[in-house]
Amino acid sequence: MDSSHDIKVWSIRNLIPDTHPRKDSLLVRENLVKQMETGAVVPQGLIAHGRGECFDYLLGERTNAFAERSIEAAAALLLLSSYPVISVNGNMAALAPKELVELSKEVHAPLEVNLFYRNEEREKKISEILRDAGASEVLGVGTDASETIQELFSERRKVSSRGIYKADIIFLAMEDGDRTEALIKLGKKVIAVDLNPLSRTSMAASITIVDNFIRVVPKLTTRVKEMKNMSKDELQRIFQSFNNKDNLKESLKFISERMSQLALSL
Ligand code: ATP
């Protein structure tokens, strides 16, 4: 770890007063910049984060009722799954590494590195972040990503035979839409975390959690723990009664009503 950057982050933490309304958000940005300097995050990842921040603003920067419902459906689906896999990119690893490892352990889902801007150095860097956070194994690094998803043309087509290739459920976040569409075409189910309810990923996923990834992962793990003792029938009932399109509509309605209320209050 670059100690000069640690000093910079430390001083920024101390420079921003606790009362600053955007302190958390600024520290998250700082962390992403730090991870960009290590090579785990690409500059394009910072732009994707900015798009997410904008939607988070509109959503009130909290987990809303529709997101709680999709988290519940996602927990049910993960518990019903025979082979779930968590697909990890640079932003995911930078934003919530420990939380991802905890989720992975709780649902027995391997962590697999899958990148649009792929090179072995980045794969290793991301794997290192996850291992430092407690992961005992990380798939999709180097020759482990030896299988190919024919439907995809980007570097994300390279997957592990022990991971995404054989998974029935894939948990992912901060993706563009092509891969989600390809995975669904292959008959897999996708749980996506995306702050933008209008993205192609959000539209194509089996379950979209319209919320910030940082808030979602620990909440999802907690929900899995709470639902662990439910019967398969009960879990099926929860998953079957969830409708992704309806949930996305609710999130859009929420944003629109919130904006109208805010406009009235100005
Ligand atoms: P699509 O191809 O699916 O329409 P896109 O082109 O917008 O998506 P990207 O540019 O890769 O895809 O953006 C990634 C997505 O991740 C964006 O929709 C953005 O809102 C979302 N996002 C960014 N940061 C977060 C976050 N912290 N939590 C959840 N979602 C996020």
XYZ file of C-alpha atoms in Angstrom, residues 85 87 114 149 151-152 156-157 159 163-172 175-191 204-206:
39
model
C -21.253 -17.081 -7.646
C -18.808 -11.741 -9.803
C -14.578 -10.614 -13.982
C -19.099 -17.261 -22.733
C -22.420 -14.685 -26.365
C -20.005 -11.993 -25.179
C -15.700 -10.494 -19.638
C -16.342 -13.576 -21.800
C -14.795 -17.122 -16.943
C -17.342 -20.279 -11.094
C -19.555 -18.231 -13.406
C -19.438 -20.940 -16.086
C -21.303 -23.439 -13.945
C -23.229 -21.036 -11.682
C -27.022 -21.002 -11.630
C -27.198 -17.602 -9.874
C -24.769 -14.710 -10.346
C -24.587 -11.709 -8.028
C -23.045 -8.658 -9.698
C -21.900 -3.473 -14.874
C -23.010 -2.439 -18.294
C -25.924 -4.379 -19.708
C -24.338 -6.764 -22.224
C -23.139 -9.327 -19.759
C -26.347 -9.489 -17.748
C -28.270 -9.989 -20.983
C -25.828 -12.750 -22.063
C -25.989 -14.537 -18.703
C -29.796 -14.477 -18.767
C -29.752 -15.867 -22.330
C -27.649 -18.752 -20.999
C -30.453 -19.583 -18.565
C -28.728 -18.213 -15.472
C -30.417 -15.913 -12.977
C -28.787 -12.572 -12.202
C -29.062 -10.511 -9.035
C -32.378 -7.402 -17.825
C -31.618 -8.799 -14.350
C -33.842 -11.352 -12.606
